C-alpha atoms as a PDB file:
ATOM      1  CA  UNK A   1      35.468  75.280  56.471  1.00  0.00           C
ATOM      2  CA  UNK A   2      32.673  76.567  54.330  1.00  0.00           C
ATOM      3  CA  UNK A   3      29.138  75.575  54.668  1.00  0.00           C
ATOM      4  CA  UNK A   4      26.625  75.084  51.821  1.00  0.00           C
ATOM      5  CA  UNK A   5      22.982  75.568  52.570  1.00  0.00           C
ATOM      6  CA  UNK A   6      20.919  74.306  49.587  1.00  0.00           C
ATOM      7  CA  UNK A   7      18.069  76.716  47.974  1.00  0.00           C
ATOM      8  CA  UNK A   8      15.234  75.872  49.742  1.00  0.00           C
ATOM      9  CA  UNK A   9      11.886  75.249  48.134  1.00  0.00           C
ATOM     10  CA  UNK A  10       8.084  74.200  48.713  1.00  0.00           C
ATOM     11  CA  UNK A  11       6.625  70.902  46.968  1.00  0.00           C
ATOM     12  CA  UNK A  12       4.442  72.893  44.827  1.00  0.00           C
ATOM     13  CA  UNK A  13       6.984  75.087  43.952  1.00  0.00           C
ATOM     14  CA  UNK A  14       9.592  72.226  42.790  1.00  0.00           C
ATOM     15  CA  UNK A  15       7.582  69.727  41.252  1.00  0.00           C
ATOM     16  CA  UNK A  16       7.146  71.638  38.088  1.00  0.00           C
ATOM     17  CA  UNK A  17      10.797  72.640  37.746  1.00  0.00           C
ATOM     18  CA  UNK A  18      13.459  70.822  36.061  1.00  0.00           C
ATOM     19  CA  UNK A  19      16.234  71.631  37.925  1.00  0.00           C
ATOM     20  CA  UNK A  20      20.045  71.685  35.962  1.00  0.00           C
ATOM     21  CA  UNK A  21      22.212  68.743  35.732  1.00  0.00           C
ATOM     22  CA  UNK A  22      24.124  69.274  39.382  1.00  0.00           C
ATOM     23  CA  UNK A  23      21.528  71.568  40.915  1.00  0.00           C
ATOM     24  CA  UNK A  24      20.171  70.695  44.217  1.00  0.00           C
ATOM     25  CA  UNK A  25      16.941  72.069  46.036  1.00  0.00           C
ATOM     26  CA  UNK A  26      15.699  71.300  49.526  1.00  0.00           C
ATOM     27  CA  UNK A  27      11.794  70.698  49.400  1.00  0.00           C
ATOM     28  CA  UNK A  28      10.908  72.371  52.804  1.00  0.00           C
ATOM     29  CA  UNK A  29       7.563  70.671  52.744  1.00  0.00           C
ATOM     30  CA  UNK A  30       9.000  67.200  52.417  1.00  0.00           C
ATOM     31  CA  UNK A  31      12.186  67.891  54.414  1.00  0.00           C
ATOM     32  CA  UNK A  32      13.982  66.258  51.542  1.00  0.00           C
ATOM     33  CA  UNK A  33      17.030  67.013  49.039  1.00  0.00           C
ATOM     34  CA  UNK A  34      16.185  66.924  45.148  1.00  0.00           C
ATOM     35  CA  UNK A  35      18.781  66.742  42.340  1.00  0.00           C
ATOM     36  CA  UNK A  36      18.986  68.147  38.761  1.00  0.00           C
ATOM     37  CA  UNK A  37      19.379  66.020  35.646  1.00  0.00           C
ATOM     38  CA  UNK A  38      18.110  68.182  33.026  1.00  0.00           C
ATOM     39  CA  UNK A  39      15.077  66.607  31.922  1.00  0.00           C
ATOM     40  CA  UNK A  40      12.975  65.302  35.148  1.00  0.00           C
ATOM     41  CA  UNK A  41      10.431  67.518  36.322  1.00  0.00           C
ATOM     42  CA  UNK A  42      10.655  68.288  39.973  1.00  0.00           C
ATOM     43  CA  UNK A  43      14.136  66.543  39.982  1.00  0.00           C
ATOM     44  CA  UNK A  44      15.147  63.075  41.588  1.00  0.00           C
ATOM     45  CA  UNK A  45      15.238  61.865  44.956  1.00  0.00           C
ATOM     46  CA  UNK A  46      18.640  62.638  47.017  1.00  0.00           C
ATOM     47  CA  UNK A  47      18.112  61.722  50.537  1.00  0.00           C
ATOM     48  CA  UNK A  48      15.165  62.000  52.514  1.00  0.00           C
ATOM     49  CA  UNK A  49      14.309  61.532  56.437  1.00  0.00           C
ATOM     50  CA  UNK A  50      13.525  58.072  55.754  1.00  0.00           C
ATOM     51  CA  UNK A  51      17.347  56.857  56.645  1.00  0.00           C
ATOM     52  CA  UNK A  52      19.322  57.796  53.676  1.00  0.00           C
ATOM     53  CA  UNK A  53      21.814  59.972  54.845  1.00  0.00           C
ATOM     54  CA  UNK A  54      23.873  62.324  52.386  1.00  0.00           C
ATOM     55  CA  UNK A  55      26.981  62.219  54.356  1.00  0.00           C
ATOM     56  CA  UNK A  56      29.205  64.904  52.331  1.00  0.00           C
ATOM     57  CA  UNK A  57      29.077  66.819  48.969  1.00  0.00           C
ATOM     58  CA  UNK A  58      32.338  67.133  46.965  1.00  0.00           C
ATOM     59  CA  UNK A  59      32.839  70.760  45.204  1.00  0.00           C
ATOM     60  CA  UNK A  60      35.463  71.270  42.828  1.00  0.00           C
ATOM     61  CA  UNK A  61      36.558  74.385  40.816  1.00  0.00           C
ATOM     62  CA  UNK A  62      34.809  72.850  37.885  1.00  0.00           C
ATOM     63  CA  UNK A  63      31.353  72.858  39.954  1.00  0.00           C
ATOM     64  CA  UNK A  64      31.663  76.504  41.473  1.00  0.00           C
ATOM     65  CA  UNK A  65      30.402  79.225  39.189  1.00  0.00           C
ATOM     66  CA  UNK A  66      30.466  82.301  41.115  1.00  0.00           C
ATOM     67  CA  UNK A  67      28.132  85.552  39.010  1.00  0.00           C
ATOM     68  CA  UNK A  68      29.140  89.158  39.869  1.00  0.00           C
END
């Protein structure tokens, strides 16, 4: 089994990125998981300590891009 650990990131940081459609970010400050879309600034709302729970993240070949 592999384990993913999201880049982690601060609030100030992350709020004036816009992250890549597919890209996820953990905002260390808020203890939250952010999303890509292309086009919103500090990304959208994934799951937060509030009680929504991402339970698992699919990764395909098509979603793995390895650099070298």
């Amino acid at each position: 089994m592999a384990i993913f650990k999201a880049p982690r990131i601060t609030t100030y940081q992350r709020s004036s990125l816009v992250l890549q459609e597919a890209e996820l970010v953990y905002d260390t400050n808020q203890k939250t998981f952010y999303g890509g879309d292309n086009t919103t600034p500090g990304g959208f709302l994934i799951g937060a300590n509030s009680g929504f729970l991402v339970e698992r993240i699919e990764l395909t070949n098509q979603n793995i891009r390895i650099n070298l």
